[in-house]
Amino acid sequence: MIQLSENGYYGSFGGAYIPEMLYPNVKELQENYLSMIYADDFQREFYYLLKDYVGRPTPLYLAENLSAKHNATIYLKREDLCHTGAHKINNTIGQILLAKKLNKKRIIAETGAGQHGVATATVCARMGLECIIYMGAVDIKRQAPNVARMKMLGATVISATSGSQTLKDATNEAIRDWINNPVDTHYIIGSVVGPHPYPDLVARFQSVISEEMKSQLLEATGRENPDLIIACVGGGSNAAGAYYHYLNDLDVRLIAVEAAGEGVYSGKSAATSILGTEGIIHGSRTLLMQTTDGQIVEPHSISAGLDYPGIGPLHAHLITTGRAEAVSVTDENALKAAFELSRIEGIIPALETAHAIHALEDISFKSSDVIVINLSGRGDKDLNTYMEYLDKY
Amino acid sequence: MLNRLTKLFENKRENLLTVYFTAGYPKLDDTETIICSLAESGANIIEIGIPYSDPLADGPVIQESGMAAIDGGMTLQVLFNQLTDIRTKTQVPLILMGYFNQLLQYGVDKFLDDCVKTGIDGLIIPDLPLMEYEQFYKDKLTQRNISISFLITPQTEESRIHKVDALSTGFIYVVSDSSITGMKTGISNHQISYFERIKSLHLSTPQLIGFGISDRESYLTASKYANGAIIGSAFIKHLKDKNEVDNATADFINLILKP
Ligand SMILES: Cc1ncc(COP(=O)(O)O)c(C=O)c1O
């Protein structure tokens, strides 16, 4: 059984390693999140917004051309069709409702690809709350369309200029903001990372993905369970959502796809489960890329959303216990897969998602297998990058 | 059994000046010079920061000093090597400040043993949970006579303050404001009433006020409400671009201590 302990651990991973300045806010969440999010009125509003505002349920689409090419039955869970273009909004809807319950007036968030930033700016606009987004200076450049969207939605985007100027550093800055603003502010973390209860909180909000998959698969195939679920892992929120209701169904193989960057051992990679060792990042005990001296290593991926040196504690547990299989896909192969999906299915995936698509080439399965790939987001934000490779693929 | 830190508190309970510096900053080999100069100029306690890539509780000044130190080659092993003979030079209480991940990677037992070997008296590990300390590390520190100081902030509930008081064996680190290090200077009325509230609790562990203490005035004001104060970012800023840290350190301490 995969279960969270009372203190927020999955096996030996998780917990809340935070400076005292964060303690009151984190404790308030720990003590209240379950009772608040499972209250009837909360659930009603959450599902109402997911339906009418986000556009859920998202389709489970039988990708016939992709299936023919890879000789299996492949479904795409179309999170790219969510309002704002990725799964991230499932979590921000939940957390903004929680922030309201906690009487918070100001929202902060970190973002890598900008999808979580856009999803946060969107719900803040909808709920009339002030919104500040921290984004690495490098990501502000490579995900420019999402920066424009956040601004259009009324958010303030603050550039994180420390370290590698990517997701890790944006997260550091968001945490420091929360330390400086402990009373009126809620931090909407964007993945299943951070101190307990965030990994569990975000996984529960994202679990709507696998909740829908169960009934959709039953209708389409006569079985609730697929043989494999494939998802990309940055921090791991779309994967956690796609796995959630299958975690204890051992007949379902869970495939976690990480970014190999320019190659796992190239020195420019974000393949945390291979390169990482046990330690603490952003308040959570998990696997992370670090030196023997405990300094966090700057990762690399062409995809801003996977360019993170850690993984959520749930995934560290799933991978180290063998419940999930980790696969890593290079920048180049992700690009290749993005062009392939666009050309044969007419779907332009996000660069993050493209890693999950390519995993079909990297794992073995049977032709009788039913595979669900979580199509976590759409590729509009990545068009600048894609256009650089238009002649190549 | 007393260590240098707890012995100090037995003998002196007022205006204790604690100064933080980042090991390996401005230059890799400045550690001993800075410690000796701080001690000779009158600092009562020295807090040595172990530079970290991702110090969540620290502002830009300490972050940048940490990155410069790491780039310059500072590691925990290098630091312990530099401290091998420090006790032949000075008996000033020394405490190490670092993030828990650094200890985990070095090995907590090895870290504590090296603290004993080099003569470290106390620790500050801001992200080590109280419960985890109590369960796994309290006995290890007690056996080795190493003190630990936990933090309280304006938001810390009274019941938790008492818990911090019960578990802290050096001093209680009273964080002066809700902020990361080096953000604000000066002390507001609002902070004074928080200091008064803490003082009125008559806690059993000595208290030092830190964060935002930057000059003689804020040091003296804070010292009215606690056993002394901690200066960090202001000293790091002062050391920036200094080639010769011996006099620079003495100059800084003189400005704080001499009217
Ligand atoms: C489309 C998309 N997929 C995946 C991710 C990676 O995040 P996670 O692993 O939390 O799903 C991101 C993050 O920005 C994203 O935008």
XYZ file of C-alpha atoms and ligand atoms in Angstrom:
668
model
C 0.000 0.000 0.000
C 1.271 3.427 -0.899
C 0.265 5.682 1.891
C 1.295 8.988 3.372
C 2.344 8.830 7.025
C 0.953 11.197 9.601
C 4.059 13.370 9.379
C 3.941 13.557 5.612
C 6.307 10.805 4.499
C 6.023 8.308 1.663
C 8.407 5.674 3.002
C 11.494 7.690 3.879
C 10.695 10.624 1.584
C 8.785 13.814 2.385
C 8.459 15.687 5.667
C 8.728 19.421 6.261
C 12.301 20.739 6.550
C 11.545 24.421 6.774
C 12.947 27.413 8.604
C 10.894 28.531 11.600
C 9.634 31.559 9.667
C 7.498 29.252 7.503
C 6.292 27.065 10.338
C 2.990 28.806 11.221
C 1.761 28.838 7.621
C 2.803 25.282 6.880
C 1.321 24.038 10.135
C -1.950 25.822 9.393
C -2.106 23.963 6.076
C -1.121 20.634 7.618
C -3.830 20.872 10.219
C -6.620 22.036 7.947
C -6.133 20.900 4.382
C -7.979 17.600 4.515
C -11.019 18.834 6.395
C -11.207 21.952 4.228
C -10.873 20.324 0.825
C -13.275 17.488 1.583
C -15.991 19.771 2.966
C -19.157 19.461 0.853
C -19.265 23.079 -0.285
C -15.584 23.005 -1.234
C -16.013 19.849 -3.305
C -19.109 21.271 -4.982
C -17.354 24.479 -5.988
C -14.158 22.659 -7.020
C -15.983 20.269 -9.350
C -18.230 23.023 -10.663
C -15.202 25.132 -11.642
C -13.393 22.121 -13.100
C -16.396 21.453 -15.275
C -17.597 24.858 -16.431
C -14.419 26.903 -16.161
C -11.640 24.413 -16.925
C -13.681 22.289 -19.328
C -13.424 18.917 -17.582
C -13.662 16.060 -18.042
C -10.872 16.187 -20.598
C -11.201 13.628 -23.393
C -9.434 10.293 -23.359
C -8.545 10.150 -27.022
C -7.647 6.956 -28.886
C -4.642 8.019 -30.940
C -5.031 5.644 -33.878
C -2.030 6.761 -35.882
C 0.265 6.738 -32.891
C -1.143 3.315 -31.943
C -0.458 1.955 -35.426
C 3.061 3.313 -35.414
C 3.957 1.806 -32.026
C 1.830 -1.304 -32.311
C -0.276 -0.972 -29.166
C -3.517 0.699 -28.121
C -2.530 4.206 -27.121
C -4.832 6.717 -25.505
C -3.963 10.349 -24.867
C -5.431 11.963 -21.765
C -6.023 15.426 -23.136
C -4.949 17.744 -20.312
C -3.774 20.091 -23.072
C -7.461 20.906 -23.610
C -7.850 22.329 -20.109
C -8.419 26.065 -19.903
C -4.955 27.701 -20.021
C -3.502 24.688 -21.830
C -2.167 22.285 -19.212
C -3.033 20.200 -16.163
C -1.637 22.890 -13.874
C -5.019 24.579 -13.473
C -6.526 21.552 -11.684
C -4.244 22.382 -8.782
C -4.571 26.164 -8.903
C -8.378 25.957 -8.789
C -8.129 23.808 -5.676
C -5.512 25.954 -4.010
C -7.231 29.271 -4.699
C -10.372 27.918 -3.029
C -8.212 26.833 -0.099
C -6.563 30.269 0.043
C -10.028 31.843 0.250
C -10.956 29.544 3.114
C -7.745 30.537 4.875
C -8.630 34.192 4.336
C -5.494 35.009 2.372
C -5.420 38.140 0.230
C -2.233 37.769 -1.723
C -1.070 34.835 -3.858
C 2.476 33.938 -4.813
C 3.702 31.159 -7.080
C 6.814 29.933 -8.872
C 6.749 28.885 -12.478
C 9.108 27.175 -14.905
C 7.349 26.721 -18.221
C 4.942 29.475 -17.263
C 1.954 27.125 -17.332
C 1.623 27.107 -13.569
C 2.136 30.870 -13.548
C -0.608 31.360 -16.128
C -2.920 28.952 -14.289
C -2.296 30.829 -11.033
C -2.750 34.260 -12.632
C -5.987 32.981 -14.163
C -7.585 31.833 -10.908
C -6.384 34.991 -9.142
C -8.099 37.096 -11.794
C -11.239 35.008 -11.422
C -11.214 35.343 -7.609
C -9.965 38.922 -7.407
C -6.736 38.232 -5.506
C -3.356 39.911 -5.951
C -0.938 37.648 -7.821
C 2.865 37.627 -7.865
C 4.715 35.078 -9.992
C 8.412 34.256 -9.633
C 10.057 33.009 -12.791
C 13.718 32.363 -13.608
C 15.297 34.941 -15.909
C 16.231 32.171 -18.385
C 12.648 30.879 -18.435
C 11.226 34.380 -18.911
C 13.129 34.426 -22.186
C 12.357 30.929 -23.443
C 8.659 30.981 -22.461
C 7.875 34.547 -23.482
C 4.270 33.918 -24.627
C 3.341 32.750 -21.134
C 4.958 35.811 -19.557
C 2.737 37.979 -21.759
C -0.329 35.951 -20.757
C 0.425 36.363 -17.043
C 0.752 40.114 -17.496
C -2.463 40.263 -19.524
C -4.176 38.484 -16.632
C -2.986 41.166 -14.228
C -0.176 39.315 -12.466
C 3.178 40.773 -11.519
C 6.037 38.668 -12.875
C 9.279 38.892 -10.907
C 12.495 37.642 -12.474
C 14.586 35.258 -10.360
C 18.193 36.067 -11.096
C 20.031 33.792 -8.666
C 21.637 30.411 -9.490
C 20.703 28.850 -12.814
C 17.817 31.346 -13.125
C 15.299 28.553 -13.701
C 12.590 26.726 -11.757
C 14.665 25.918 -8.664
C 15.597 29.548 -8.222
C 12.062 30.787 -8.868
C 10.931 28.399 -6.117
C 13.595 29.740 -3.732
C 12.397 33.287 -4.379
C 8.748 32.358 -3.857
C 9.623 30.714 -0.533
C 11.586 33.806 0.522
C 8.601 35.986 -0.400
C 6.421 33.815 1.834
C 8.883 34.269 4.701
C 8.678 38.039 4.187
C 4.870 38.026 3.997
C 3.728 35.478 6.554
C 0.244 36.724 7.353
C -1.761 37.651 4.260
C -0.115 35.411 1.655
C -0.763 31.902 0.352
C 1.887 30.149 -1.687
C 0.350 28.116 -4.526
C 3.130 25.655 -5.203
C 2.918 24.217 -8.725
C 3.932 20.616 -8.329
C 4.008 17.719 -5.859
C 7.094 19.193 -4.194
C 7.792 21.311 -1.125
C 7.125 20.675 2.564
C 4.269 18.463 3.739
C 1.339 18.871 3.047
C 2.027 20.312 -0.405
C 2.973 17.067 -2.176
C -0.204 15.391 -0.936
C -2.385 18.463 -1.424
C -1.327 18.921 -5.052
C -1.579 15.180 -5.785
C -5.160 15.153 -4.471
C -6.179 18.086 -6.663
C -4.498 16.508 -9.702
C -6.019 13.097 -8.965
C -9.066 14.154 -10.968
C -7.022 13.025 -13.991
C -6.943 9.350 -12.997
C -10.440 9.546 -11.543
C -11.689 10.408 -15.035
C -9.406 7.879 -16.695
C -11.025 5.049 -14.750
C -14.532 5.703 -16.007
C -13.370 6.694 -19.492
C -11.300 3.534 -19.898
C -14.132 1.398 -18.584
C -16.402 2.846 -21.220
C -13.852 2.582 -24.026
C -12.253 -0.763 -23.262
C -14.469 -2.477 -20.702
C -11.653 -2.280 -18.127
C -10.853 0.493 -15.671
C -7.146 -0.262 -15.713
C -4.722 0.311 -18.546
C -1.531 -1.752 -18.757
C 0.744 1.278 -18.693
C 0.500 4.932 -17.751
C 3.204 7.220 -19.101
C 3.755 10.739 -17.802
C 6.595 13.235 -17.758
C 8.024 14.255 -14.405
C 9.333 17.706 -13.570
C 8.269 17.901 -9.963
C 5.723 15.242 -10.814
C 2.237 16.723 -10.523
C 0.757 15.551 -13.823
C 2.278 12.111 -13.223
C 0.919 12.009 -9.662
C -2.526 12.903 -10.957
C -2.425 10.261 -13.682
C -1.143 7.567 -11.298
C -3.159 8.472 -8.221
C -6.104 6.074 -8.372
C -3.883 3.309 -9.747
C -1.081 3.498 -7.191
C -2.156 0.317 -5.474
C -3.225 -1.501 -8.648
C -0.024 -3.400 -9.275
C -1.162 -4.639 -12.695
C -0.758 -1.084 -13.992
C 2.831 -0.176 -14.930
C 3.692 3.400 -14.070
C 6.292 5.043 -16.309
C 7.934 8.271 -15.085
C 9.703 10.157 -17.856
C 12.470 12.520 -16.886
C 14.482 14.974 -18.956
C 17.923 13.663 -19.926
C 18.852 17.050 -21.391
C 21.883 16.641 -23.627
C 22.405 13.117 -22.273
C 22.111 11.677 -18.771
C 25.875 11.835 -18.129
C 26.605 14.911 -20.249
C 26.673 17.240 -17.258
C 23.641 18.967 -18.771
C 20.729 16.870 -17.610
C 17.731 16.837 -15.300
C 17.428 13.046 -14.911
C 16.989 13.244 -11.160
C 16.178 9.624 -10.403
C 19.466 8.511 -11.977
C 21.720 11.425 -11.041
C 20.062 12.254 -7.746
C 20.834 11.162 -4.211
C 18.759 11.429 -1.062
C 18.692 14.867 0.491
C 16.541 17.922 1.070
C 15.256 20.387 -1.488
C 12.557 22.992 -0.946
C 11.634 21.566 2.423
C 11.223 17.964 1.351
C 13.402 14.901 1.810
C 13.648 13.343 -1.624
C 16.007 12.543 -4.489
C 17.875 15.535 -5.836
C 20.892 16.360 -7.923
C 23.624 17.554 -5.590
C 27.360 17.495 -5.013
C 28.871 15.261 -2.323
C 29.023 18.441 -0.253
C 25.237 18.877 -0.478
C 25.235 21.823 -2.872
C 22.312 21.582 -5.263
C 23.444 21.070 -8.851
C 22.034 23.201 -11.620
C 20.073 20.979 -14.002
C 19.487 21.323 -17.706
C 16.568 20.559 -19.952
C 15.305 22.189 -23.132
C 11.936 22.072 -21.409
C 11.553 24.671 -18.678
C 8.954 22.598 -16.823
C 11.314 19.633 -16.417
C 14.394 21.740 -15.668
C 14.346 20.993 -11.935
C 16.997 19.189 -9.844
C 14.528 17.297 -7.641
C 11.395 15.164 -7.874
C 8.442 15.053 -5.525
C 8.785 12.655 -2.561
C 5.969 10.430 -3.866
C 7.964 9.782 -7.030
C 11.200 9.224 -5.111
C 9.307 6.559 -3.178
C 7.645 5.007 -6.235
C 10.907 4.827 -8.168
C 13.184 3.593 -5.368
C 10.703 0.881 -4.406
C 10.303 -0.194 -8.028
C 6.606 0.699 -8.190
C 7.325 3.161 -11.000
C 9.881 2.773 -13.788
C 11.972 5.816 -14.608
C 12.909 6.562 -18.208
C 14.875 9.547 -19.447
C 14.530 11.270 -22.793
C 17.003 13.728 -24.327
C 16.254 17.217 -25.598
C 16.696 16.001 -29.154
C 14.365 13.019 -28.810
C 11.725 15.171 -27.151
C 11.851 17.565 -30.096
C 11.583 14.648 -32.491
C 8.530 13.302 -30.664
C 6.890 16.746 -30.612
C 7.165 16.985 -34.386
C 5.979 13.415 -34.827
C 2.849 13.866 -32.728
C 2.082 17.122 -34.513
C 2.423 15.513 -37.938
C 0.567 12.242 -37.343
C -2.094 13.200 -34.796
C -2.472 16.936 -35.401
C -1.633 17.697 -31.771
C 1.235 20.038 -30.868
C 2.358 18.973 -27.383
C 4.256 21.013 -24.811
C 7.972 20.245 -24.745
C 7.517 18.657 -21.319
C 4.824 16.337 -22.662
C 6.923 15.509 -25.728
C 9.307 13.655 -23.400
C 6.450 11.345 -22.386
C 5.574 10.701 -26.037
C 9.106 9.667 -26.875
C 9.146 7.161 -24.024
C 7.165 4.862 -26.351
C 10.511 4.258 -28.087
C 12.382 3.643 -24.859
C 10.279 1.031 -23.082
C 9.004 -2.379 -24.061
C 5.349 -3.358 -24.125
C 3.095 -5.870 -25.838
C 0.902 -5.186 -28.842
C -2.096 -6.133 -26.724
C -1.260 -3.458 -24.148
C -3.489 -0.486 -23.467
C -1.312 2.547 -22.827
C -2.399 5.935 -21.524
C -0.048 8.861 -22.081
C -0.875 11.877 -20.000
C -0.811 14.707 -22.528
C -0.024 17.265 -19.844
C -0.010 20.396 -21.990
C -0.129 22.017 -25.373
C 2.834 23.420 -27.257
C 1.804 26.993 -28.049
C 4.272 28.314 -25.474
C 7.111 26.377 -27.154
C 6.598 27.522 -30.739
C 9.690 29.747 -30.663
C 11.815 26.748 -29.736
C 10.057 24.453 -32.211
C 10.535 26.911 -35.071
C 14.292 26.779 -34.583
C 14.117 23.083 -35.487
C 11.504 23.244 -38.255
C 14.041 22.469 -40.972
C 15.588 19.609 -39.058
C 12.510 17.483 -38.379
C 29.163 20.183 31.622
C 29.828 23.576 30.139
C 31.225 24.398 26.730
C 32.656 27.800 25.810
C 29.230 29.069 24.808
C 27.350 28.002 27.927
C 30.281 29.162 30.075
C 30.037 32.590 28.470
C 26.369 32.836 29.420
C 27.279 31.926 33.020
C 29.609 34.900 33.207
C 28.086 37.534 30.977
C 24.463 38.129 30.182
C 24.401 41.584 28.687
C 25.215 43.167 25.342
C 26.638 39.948 23.961
C 27.812 40.697 20.463
C 27.538 37.809 18.029
C 28.882 38.213 14.524
C 28.099 35.992 11.543
C 30.396 35.541 8.601
C 30.314 33.195 5.622
C 33.199 30.741 5.631
C 35.357 31.262 2.566
C 34.319 34.861 2.006
C 35.695 37.140 0.741
C 38.527 34.632 0.156
C 38.894 30.930 0.809
C 41.654 31.320 3.400
C 40.203 34.239 5.373
C 38.503 32.033 7.980
C 41.154 32.092 10.705
C 42.005 35.752 10.227
C 38.378 36.792 10.519
C 37.750 34.649 13.604
C 40.845 35.932 15.408
C 40.214 39.529 14.461
C 36.569 39.340 15.552
C 37.566 37.804 18.879
C 40.366 40.293 19.549
C 38.162 43.263 18.704
C 35.552 42.144 21.220
C 32.952 39.958 19.540
C 31.625 37.567 22.196
C 30.362 34.761 19.961
C 31.246 33.945 16.368
C 28.791 32.299 14.024
C 30.454 30.646 11.039
C 28.111 30.208 8.086
C 28.673 27.114 5.948
C 28.034 28.442 2.437
C 25.044 26.859 0.720
C 23.735 26.955 -2.822
C 20.097 27.360 -1.786
C 19.833 29.138 1.573
C 16.072 29.634 1.898
C 16.201 31.863 4.968
C 18.834 34.205 3.576
C 18.670 37.374 1.554
C 20.839 38.423 -1.394
C 23.887 39.519 0.653
C 24.410 36.152 2.334
C 23.374 34.267 -0.818
C 26.022 36.055 -2.854
C 28.725 35.590 -0.248
C 27.855 31.885 -0.168
C 28.064 31.501 -3.928
C 31.401 33.343 -3.990
C 32.713 31.069 -1.225
C 31.560 27.897 -3.003
C 33.099 29.106 -6.263
C 36.298 29.814 -4.321
C 36.469 26.187 -3.198
C 34.903 26.199 0.258
C 33.424 22.887 1.406
C 32.642 21.539 4.858
C 35.792 19.413 4.751
C 37.919 22.425 3.823
C 36.324 24.397 6.641
C 37.030 21.731 9.260
C 40.619 21.527 7.971
C 40.966 25.291 8.364
C 39.653 25.041 11.919
C 42.040 22.279 13.027
C 44.292 24.591 15.051
C 41.819 27.327 15.854
C 41.699 26.411 19.549
C 45.411 27.130 19.890
C 44.597 30.704 18.843
C 41.355 31.692 20.530
C 38.828 30.471 23.080
C 35.939 32.546 21.719
C 32.716 30.483 21.482
C 32.268 29.277 17.905
C 29.026 28.120 16.374
C 28.361 26.694 12.947
C 25.309 27.659 10.950
C 24.241 25.494 8.032
C 21.281 23.895 6.335
C 20.334 20.360 7.255
C 21.067 18.923 3.803
C 24.720 19.861 4.217
C 24.944 17.827 7.422
C 23.087 14.899 5.903
C 25.482 14.687 2.970
C 28.575 15.044 5.153
C 27.149 12.487 7.571
C 25.650 13.812 10.793
C 27.847 11.691 13.085
C 31.025 12.608 11.235
C 29.954 16.254 11.279
C 29.404 16.191 15.031
C 32.705 14.390 15.626
C 34.539 16.978 13.543
C 32.816 19.715 15.554
C 34.233 18.151 18.709
C 37.717 17.804 17.177
C 37.865 21.426 16.059
C 36.229 22.881 19.158
C 32.869 24.007 17.819
C 30.524 24.839 20.710
C 27.140 25.203 19.081
C 24.970 24.796 16.000
C 22.207 26.643 14.202
C 20.350 24.547 11.612
C 17.311 26.588 10.640
C 15.506 23.864 8.693
C 15.978 21.005 11.160
C 12.512 20.239 12.547
C 12.260 20.317 16.353
C 10.660 16.887 16.412
C 13.352 15.323 14.277
C 16.036 16.882 16.469
C 14.407 15.569 19.607
C 13.944 12.097 18.194
C 17.230 11.507 16.398
C 19.892 14.077 17.278
C 19.356 15.471 20.766
C 21.268 12.671 22.484
C 24.112 12.846 19.982
C 24.616 16.554 20.672
C 24.265 16.153 24.426
C 26.846 13.342 24.511
C 29.290 15.571 22.664
C 28.478 18.692 24.667
C 27.479 20.636 21.553
C 24.794 23.278 22.006
C 21.968 23.982 19.596
C 19.944 27.134 19.072
C 16.469 27.148 17.568
C 14.675 30.159 16.118
C 11.527 31.991 17.087
C 9.792 34.683 15.028
C 7.032 37.242 15.660
C 4.575 34.576 14.453
C 5.734 31.774 16.749
C 2.968 30.703 19.119
C 3.648 30.857 22.827
C 3.365 27.107 23.344
C 5.992 26.601 20.663
C 8.238 29.266 22.174
C 8.274 27.190 25.359
C 9.128 24.106 23.342
C 12.007 25.987 21.682
C 13.106 27.146 25.132
C 13.104 23.568 26.388
C 15.093 22.202 23.434
C 17.585 25.017 22.828
C 20.798 24.474 24.734
C 22.822 27.484 23.616
C 20.591 30.472 23.176
C 17.252 31.159 21.530
C 17.674 32.936 18.225
C 15.028 35.649 18.309
C 14.364 36.546 14.674
C 13.600 40.259 14.877
C 11.060 40.471 12.096
C 9.170 38.327 9.626
C 11.792 38.291 6.947
C 14.814 36.643 5.430
C 18.241 37.968 6.471
C 19.525 41.356 5.435
C 16.225 42.857 4.319
C 15.545 45.631 6.790
C 17.654 47.821 9.004
C 16.663 49.640 12.161
C 14.102 48.589 14.747
C 10.455 49.658 14.692
C 8.054 50.131 17.623
C 6.187 47.141 16.415
C 9.350 45.038 16.819
C 9.983 46.517 20.274
C 6.622 45.293 21.509
C 7.445 41.810 20.191
C 10.809 41.920 22.025
C 9.014 43.028 25.205
C 6.559 40.177 24.865
C 9.390 37.654 24.591
C 11.280 39.228 27.479
C 8.213 39.042 29.697
C 8.060 35.272 29.219
C 11.224 34.923 31.361
C 12.499 31.998 29.331
C 15.213 29.854 30.840
C 17.516 29.893 27.780
C 19.415 33.109 26.989
C 18.174 35.023 23.967
C 19.978 36.812 21.183
C 18.170 38.998 18.682
C 19.184 38.750 15.052
C 18.099 39.791 11.509
C 18.241 43.498 10.681
C 20.864 44.346 13.330
C 23.318 46.417 11.346
C 24.970 49.096 13.473
C 25.742 50.273 16.988
C 22.304 51.738 17.506
C 20.341 48.624 16.552
C 22.808 46.447 18.514
C 22.277 48.507 21.676
C 18.513 48.681 21.236
C 18.195 44.924 20.715
C 20.467 44.253 23.677
C 18.002 46.036 25.964
C 15.452 43.292 25.327
C 17.712 40.248 25.174
C 21.154 39.080 26.190
C 22.641 40.531 23.069
C 22.367 40.735 19.314
C 23.583 39.042 16.153
C 24.996 40.925 13.181
C 25.282 39.145 9.833
C 24.555 40.778 6.492
C 25.943 44.164 7.544
C 29.328 42.577 8.303
C 29.331 40.609 5.032
C 28.550 43.810 3.152
C 31.419 45.532 4.950
C 33.842 42.770 3.900
C 32.881 42.947 0.251
C 35.833 43.922 -1.949
C 38.192 44.034 1.044
C 41.578 42.551 0.251
C 42.816 42.814 3.785
C 40.237 41.417 6.213
C 42.159 41.740 9.488
C 41.863 45.522 9.880
C 38.553 45.638 8.039
C 37.067 43.294 10.643
C 38.507 45.247 13.556
C 37.206 48.517 12.085
C 33.711 47.084 11.819
C 33.631 45.821 15.408
C 35.017 49.108 16.718
C 32.153 50.960 15.077
C 29.706 48.704 16.913
C 31.374 48.629 20.319
C 33.014 52.057 20.687
C 30.819 55.078 21.358
C 2.723 20.952 -19.854
C 3.550 20.602 -18.674
N 3.785 19.318 -18.391
C 4.535 18.952 -17.339
C 5.129 19.879 -16.512
C 6.010 19.401 -15.400
O 5.462 19.556 -14.134
P 4.886 18.313 -13.326
O 5.961 17.289 -13.300
O 4.584 18.868 -11.986
O 3.677 17.820 -14.011
C 4.913 21.236 -16.752
C 5.522 22.241 -15.873
O 5.624 23.363 -16.110
C 4.099 21.608 -17.856
O 3.865 22.886 -18.144
